[in-house]
XYZ file of C-alpha atoms in Angstrom:
462
model
C 40.992 36.594 159.274
C 43.978 38.693 158.275
C 43.515 42.209 156.940
C 45.533 43.101 153.850
C 48.205 45.792 153.871
C 46.460 48.881 152.518
C 49.489 50.035 150.517
C 48.875 47.146 148.095
C 45.713 48.752 146.735
C 47.305 52.175 146.162
C 48.186 53.607 142.759
C 50.748 56.352 142.245
C 48.164 59.121 142.516
C 46.851 57.772 145.824
C 50.376 57.512 147.227
C 50.956 61.125 146.202
C 47.779 62.186 148.018
C 48.775 60.240 151.130
C 52.239 61.771 151.243
C 50.804 65.246 150.633
C 48.288 64.887 153.460
C 51.008 63.728 155.828
C 53.149 66.786 155.101
C 50.427 68.844 156.751
C 50.298 66.372 159.611
C 54.057 66.516 160.182
C 53.902 70.312 160.252
C 51.080 70.191 162.799
C 52.826 67.884 165.277
C 56.143 69.682 164.773
C 54.648 73.057 165.676
C 51.972 71.968 168.165
C 53.691 70.111 170.996
C 51.485 71.208 173.875
C 47.747 71.222 174.458
C 47.764 75.035 174.308
C 49.521 75.073 170.943
C 47.140 72.452 169.556
C 44.109 74.429 170.707
C 45.464 77.682 169.295
C 46.156 76.104 165.896
C 42.787 74.324 165.863
C 40.982 77.615 166.468
C 42.936 79.241 163.645
C 42.074 76.412 161.242
C 38.431 76.368 162.323
C 38.000 80.105 161.782
C 39.572 79.786 158.332
C 36.790 77.283 157.549
C 33.978 79.536 158.713
C 33.595 78.491 162.348
C 32.549 81.196 164.816
C 33.263 81.573 168.515
C 30.265 80.350 170.528
C 31.111 82.793 173.310
C 30.638 85.735 170.944
C 27.375 84.299 169.633
C 26.033 83.984 173.184
C 27.156 87.519 174.075
C 25.392 88.901 171.005
C 22.275 86.807 171.783
C 22.323 85.383 168.268
C 20.516 82.206 167.323
C 22.063 79.045 165.894
C 20.476 77.070 163.083
C 21.200 74.250 160.664
C 24.298 75.002 158.602
C 26.011 77.078 161.280
C 29.544 76.235 162.383
C 30.683 77.172 165.878
C 33.489 76.360 168.294
C 34.102 76.760 172.008
C 37.485 77.100 173.701
C 38.108 75.706 177.188
C 40.836 77.723 178.937
C 43.074 77.524 175.883
C 43.675 73.802 176.469
C 40.663 72.101 174.896
C 38.225 72.860 172.103
C 34.937 71.585 170.701
C 33.590 72.269 167.196
C 29.950 71.925 166.118
C 28.680 71.763 162.534
C 24.901 71.977 162.933
C 23.185 69.325 160.823
C 19.882 69.084 158.988
C 18.296 66.642 161.445
C 16.869 67.885 164.745
C 19.718 68.046 167.239
C 17.689 65.892 169.615
C 18.238 63.016 167.167
C 21.836 62.932 168.381
C 25.331 64.088 167.517
C 28.079 62.394 165.510
C 31.164 62.924 167.664
C 34.893 62.558 167.052
C 36.792 62.853 170.334
C 40.582 62.864 170.755
C 43.069 64.145 173.314
C 45.826 66.658 172.665
C 48.024 66.133 175.725
C 51.041 63.811 175.569
C 53.634 62.428 178.011
C 56.325 64.951 178.853
C 58.384 66.520 181.650
C 56.719 69.420 183.478
C 58.925 72.042 185.111
C 58.190 72.311 188.843
C 56.998 75.537 190.485
C 60.282 76.016 192.356
C 62.632 74.464 189.829
C 65.887 76.365 189.474
C 69.027 75.464 191.442
C 72.795 75.363 191.095
C 74.917 72.368 192.091
C 78.628 71.890 191.370
C 78.676 74.726 188.820
C 75.744 73.278 186.866
C 72.342 74.969 186.759
C 69.385 72.596 186.702
C 65.590 72.682 186.686
C 63.491 70.197 188.650
C 60.740 68.434 186.687
C 57.784 66.195 187.408
C 57.006 63.743 184.636
C 53.492 63.799 183.164
C 51.775 60.621 182.021
C 53.155 57.128 181.640
C 56.785 57.143 180.506
C 59.879 54.966 180.631
C 62.019 57.499 182.449
C 65.328 56.283 181.053
C 64.167 57.181 177.525
C 64.218 60.882 178.393
C 67.931 61.159 179.186
C 70.505 62.686 176.808
C 68.037 63.720 174.104
C 67.623 67.382 173.071
C 64.597 68.890 174.781
C 62.764 72.143 174.124
C 60.810 74.233 176.608
C 57.255 75.144 175.623
C 54.551 76.824 177.652
C 53.406 80.012 179.304
C 54.357 82.174 182.264
C 51.536 84.211 183.795
C 52.707 87.401 185.494
C 50.987 89.166 188.362
C 50.329 92.200 186.150
C 47.886 90.054 184.158
C 50.105 89.444 181.137
C 50.910 85.957 179.866
C 54.239 85.247 178.198
C 54.512 82.495 175.603
C 57.716 80.495 175.874
C 59.331 78.374 173.176
C 63.042 77.649 173.512
C 64.817 74.961 171.532
C 62.918 74.684 168.259
C 64.686 77.219 166.047
C 67.961 76.191 164.458
C 70.024 78.648 166.513
C 68.117 78.050 169.766
C 69.862 76.289 172.637
C 68.258 73.112 173.967
C 68.170 71.527 177.425
C 68.579 67.888 178.399
C 68.519 65.345 181.215
C 71.972 63.904 181.922
C 72.775 60.199 182.341
C 75.494 58.228 184.090
C 78.334 57.046 181.868
C 78.526 53.292 181.350
C 81.984 53.114 182.986
C 80.481 54.095 186.346
C 77.058 52.492 185.917
C 77.589 48.972 187.291
C 75.219 49.587 190.211
C 72.724 51.460 188.039
C 72.608 48.638 185.483
C 71.531 46.176 188.168
C 68.264 48.087 188.706
C 65.069 47.217 186.848
C 63.789 49.464 184.078
C 61.418 51.366 186.363
C 64.256 52.345 188.718
C 67.288 52.709 186.452
C 66.437 56.430 186.283
C 64.406 57.808 189.182
C 61.716 60.438 188.758
C 63.631 62.948 190.868
C 66.669 62.472 188.610
C 64.861 63.904 185.582
C 66.308 67.375 186.154
C 67.076 69.541 183.157
C 70.608 70.820 182.598
C 70.124 74.496 181.696
C 73.400 76.313 182.389
C 77.069 76.333 183.446
C 78.422 79.861 183.045
C 79.099 81.875 186.258
C 78.965 85.135 184.340
C 77.991 87.446 187.226
C 80.042 86.249 190.202
C 79.768 89.580 192.032
C 75.988 89.593 191.817
C 75.582 86.243 193.548
C 78.761 84.730 194.926
C 76.968 81.620 196.140
C 75.134 80.741 192.896
C 76.667 82.811 190.082
C 75.677 80.441 187.263
C 72.060 80.386 188.424
C 72.146 84.179 188.668
C 73.198 84.405 185.038
C 70.349 82.130 183.923
C 67.922 84.342 185.824
C 69.430 87.398 184.099
C 68.810 85.789 180.712
C 65.215 84.935 181.617
C 64.568 88.443 182.868
C 66.056 90.233 179.854
C 64.590 87.959 177.195
C 61.230 86.984 178.690
C 60.585 89.357 181.641
C 60.499 86.275 183.885
C 61.702 86.478 187.491
C 62.361 83.434 189.645
C 59.091 83.964 191.546
C 57.169 83.762 188.261
C 57.815 80.034 187.983
C 55.061 79.706 190.582
C 52.491 80.728 187.954
C 54.124 79.038 184.962
C 53.243 76.020 182.870
C 56.449 74.925 181.170
C 56.800 71.591 179.436
C 60.042 69.925 178.341
C 59.382 68.062 175.099
C 61.636 66.511 172.436
C 63.115 69.254 170.280
C 62.964 69.251 166.505
C 60.587 68.414 163.698
C 58.760 65.216 162.839
C 60.610 63.266 160.151
C 59.878 60.701 157.468
C 60.752 57.232 158.736
C 62.041 54.389 156.600
C 64.060 54.332 153.405
C 60.735 54.409 151.568
C 59.542 57.402 153.652
C 56.335 55.458 154.334
C 56.138 56.327 158.039
C 56.312 59.321 160.362
C 58.638 59.559 163.369
C 57.779 62.305 165.819
C 56.831 63.340 169.319
C 53.274 63.306 170.657
C 51.580 61.151 168.038
C 49.579 59.661 170.908
C 47.126 61.209 170.452
C 47.734 64.100 168.103
C 47.666 61.774 165.115
C 43.979 61.204 165.890
C 43.378 64.823 166.905
C 44.708 66.112 163.579
C 42.829 63.586 161.448
C 39.613 64.204 163.422
C 39.978 67.954 162.978
C 40.702 67.631 159.263
C 37.701 65.343 158.807
C 35.497 67.810 160.677
C 36.651 70.701 158.495
C 36.098 68.655 155.340
C 32.479 67.715 156.014
C 29.873 70.159 154.739
C 26.107 70.173 155.448
C 25.953 66.958 157.492
C 22.645 65.211 158.168
C 23.398 64.906 161.869
C 25.208 67.600 163.817
C 28.926 66.842 163.638
C 31.205 67.402 166.607
C 34.982 67.391 166.995
C 36.112 67.347 170.616
C 39.808 67.794 171.462
C 40.537 67.545 175.180
C 43.350 67.727 177.704
C 44.547 65.561 180.619
C 43.753 62.111 179.145
C 47.230 60.876 179.999
C 46.578 61.447 183.711
C 42.980 60.241 183.896
C 41.035 62.964 182.034
C 40.789 64.975 185.260
C 40.640 68.712 185.872
C 38.687 71.534 184.284
C 40.100 70.840 180.806
C 39.859 67.042 180.932
C 37.004 64.931 179.584
C 35.621 64.337 183.068
C 34.790 68.031 183.401
C 31.335 69.276 182.400
C 32.722 71.452 179.585
C 31.345 69.350 176.717
C 27.950 68.858 178.337
C 27.745 72.573 179.091
C 28.572 73.511 175.512
C 25.889 71.176 174.141
C 23.456 72.889 176.527
C 24.559 76.294 175.216
C 24.006 75.136 171.629
C 20.503 73.929 172.502
C 19.757 77.244 174.198
C 20.883 79.248 171.156
C 18.688 76.983 168.996
C 15.718 77.759 171.227
C 15.133 74.185 172.340
C 17.001 73.788 175.611
C 15.615 71.721 178.433
C 17.298 69.227 180.712
C 15.329 66.433 179.040
C 16.306 67.537 175.502
C 19.952 67.730 176.596
C 19.808 64.180 177.968
C 18.081 62.881 174.845
C 20.600 64.595 172.578
C 23.533 62.992 174.378
C 21.906 59.556 174.686
C 21.043 59.499 170.969
C 24.582 60.415 169.948
C 27.292 58.227 168.423
C 31.001 58.669 169.012
C 34.339 57.505 167.734
C 36.821 57.880 170.565
C 39.699 58.798 168.294
C 42.654 57.260 170.075
C 45.673 55.214 169.075
C 46.394 51.512 169.427
C 49.753 49.797 169.964
C 50.967 48.506 166.609
C 52.435 44.996 166.506
C 56.213 45.150 166.909
C 58.150 42.002 165.868
C 60.968 43.065 168.198
C 58.560 42.558 171.110
C 56.217 39.927 169.708
C 55.803 38.266 173.116
C 53.597 41.163 174.285
C 51.015 40.788 171.499
C 48.419 38.209 170.473
C 49.026 38.325 166.731
C 45.491 37.522 165.529
C 44.072 40.407 167.576
C 46.831 42.975 167.233
C 46.905 46.093 165.058
C 49.491 46.410 162.289
C 51.095 49.415 160.666
C 49.834 49.818 157.117
C 46.511 47.998 157.511
C 44.287 51.010 158.045
C 42.466 52.638 160.937
C 42.083 50.495 164.087
C 38.872 49.755 165.991
C 39.154 48.631 169.606
C 35.898 47.175 170.908
C 36.977 47.683 174.486
C 39.800 49.263 176.426
C 40.531 48.675 180.089
C 42.920 45.944 181.227
C 43.043 42.258 182.002
C 39.412 41.264 182.715
C 38.165 44.282 180.712
C 38.409 46.400 183.863
C 37.545 50.014 183.098
C 36.158 49.112 179.676
C 33.265 50.612 177.741
C 32.932 47.486 175.509
C 31.061 48.783 172.436
C 27.832 47.088 171.311
C 28.024 44.715 168.350
C 25.168 46.472 166.547
C 27.001 49.774 166.685
C 30.220 48.236 165.404
C 28.290 46.779 162.461
C 26.885 50.226 161.582
C 30.321 51.804 161.692
C 31.809 48.985 159.595
C 29.083 49.561 157.002
C 29.883 53.278 156.823
C 33.595 52.648 156.248
C 33.106 49.809 153.786
C 30.768 52.006 151.730
C 33.740 54.355 151.198
C 36.338 51.565 150.849
C 38.203 52.705 153.960
C 40.853 50.244 155.148
C 40.262 49.227 158.764
C 41.205 46.541 161.276
C 40.098 45.355 164.722
C 42.540 44.973 167.599
C 43.160 44.715 171.314
C 46.009 46.390 173.165
C 48.407 43.528 173.870
C 47.862 40.089 175.397
C 45.020 39.606 177.858
C 47.073 39.646 181.058
C 49.743 42.016 179.761
C 47.943 44.782 177.940
C 45.321 47.391 178.500
C 44.920 51.114 178.676
C 42.399 53.892 178.961
C 40.836 56.424 176.608
C 38.013 58.944 176.955
C 35.478 56.438 175.565
C 34.077 55.276 178.908
C 33.392 58.870 179.990
C 31.126 59.622 177.021
C 29.529 56.173 177.267
C 28.032 57.165 180.617
C 25.478 59.279 178.718
C 24.150 56.106 177.101
C 25.542 56.904 173.655
C 27.277 54.362 171.430
C 31.061 54.701 171.635
C 33.997 52.778 170.191
C 37.715 53.524 170.077
C 38.996 54.174 166.580
C 42.480 55.410 165.745
C 45.931 54.830 164.320
C 48.396 52.044 165.147
C 51.569 53.411 166.771
C 54.999 51.878 167.348
C 56.926 52.876 170.493
C 53.863 54.492 172.062
C 54.694 56.905 174.926
C 58.351 57.048 173.918
C 59.794 60.492 173.148
C 59.538 59.618 169.463
C 56.691 57.458 168.152
C 56.163 55.919 164.703
C 53.067 55.711 162.518
C 52.329 54.645 158.945
C 51.306 57.380 156.533
C 48.567 55.282 154.975
C 47.009 54.666 158.387
C 46.967 58.418 159.036
C 45.271 59.000 155.692
C 42.764 56.181 156.194
C 41.933 57.497 159.670
C 40.919 60.839 158.191
C 38.880 59.087 155.483
C 37.245 56.849 158.070
C 36.293 59.799 160.252
C 34.757 61.582 157.257
C 32.767 58.441 156.411
C 31.511 58.255 160.002
C 30.416 61.899 160.095
C 28.597 61.588 156.772
C 26.860 58.315 157.619
C 23.333 57.948 158.922
C 22.353 55.887 161.933
């Protein structure tokens, strides 16, 4: 049972629409490289489409009714949107849930030091990475620095054409005989992922011991009002610098940073903004911390989503603990997350009949977890059939896949966390090549079909 390449059914007009849609996507992932930036842009887009801040509605003691569009922001790092449907909310929600964090290098709280006339910053890698992939590529610094006076400074260094970049150095091949004998996990150690940020001892009289570091601190103070102590209350992320690019001589793919899982976040958000007057209340949930277990106040394991559903029920005049539980249990969700696309360069890691392929449409994964389905939510067959029906009604290209061979593959998403409420959940996203590398690849038609599939899901009945 082989699914056909979706490009084969496209005419010139459809290809034009696909390429046009992906221009917006490339802009989004080029400009939104952190969870804060994604949340900020999502709020901007939501407000442009008539969504209102739930916090303001609660403060004004306003009511919420069918047809209303609201959003809630969680500490600037996660967001949920609600489009209130015609059906009673107790009948359940139609949820699209994706994560907006991606693997990266986080700057430590006491990072800056000088060694042998070089100034470096210590980092701690975030999420699952092959550490050697992060050496000698241009990196940008994104994030915020919170000052004790209550102000918060936005930082973005390395994205503009004239901006400097930073990087992690590597050992030249001529001296790397010992290094090359190490396995891939050890060839570059985590503590060796320090950023090279300076070399100029411009103020030797100011600090004779560390003049180059002193100059870097001068730059930070003059340009950003940041003192060395302020790193203690900073969140700075080193991410690949530069814009997402068309990939392939036919420009049929996208190469860019953070497509796991912003390719699903963007398509979920765009689907949510496209749907008007849904039968069932539509929800788009974009969360943080998935790459490290969905922990923390902004991760899916927090009570943020549940609390916001409770607030919606309260503003609709129908809150009770029982109604909240019924609403969640009656809901349906697509856990919008990526799958590893089959790569012929590494065919040994995939079982070809049950792999996802670039160009064959959005990917459903019945279960996640690893090996013996450990940590899996394992979606019900009846639910999968209903979702298939919704997509086939709109001629959306889709495929089913697992993540690698049985005893090789596996991975986690937020699906199992929502499944605990008793709702139907299945993973549904875009196939990605080189997942978790600094630059990942996706097919434009899969991005387009993901958005179409999400729209079909939100518009479908139960």
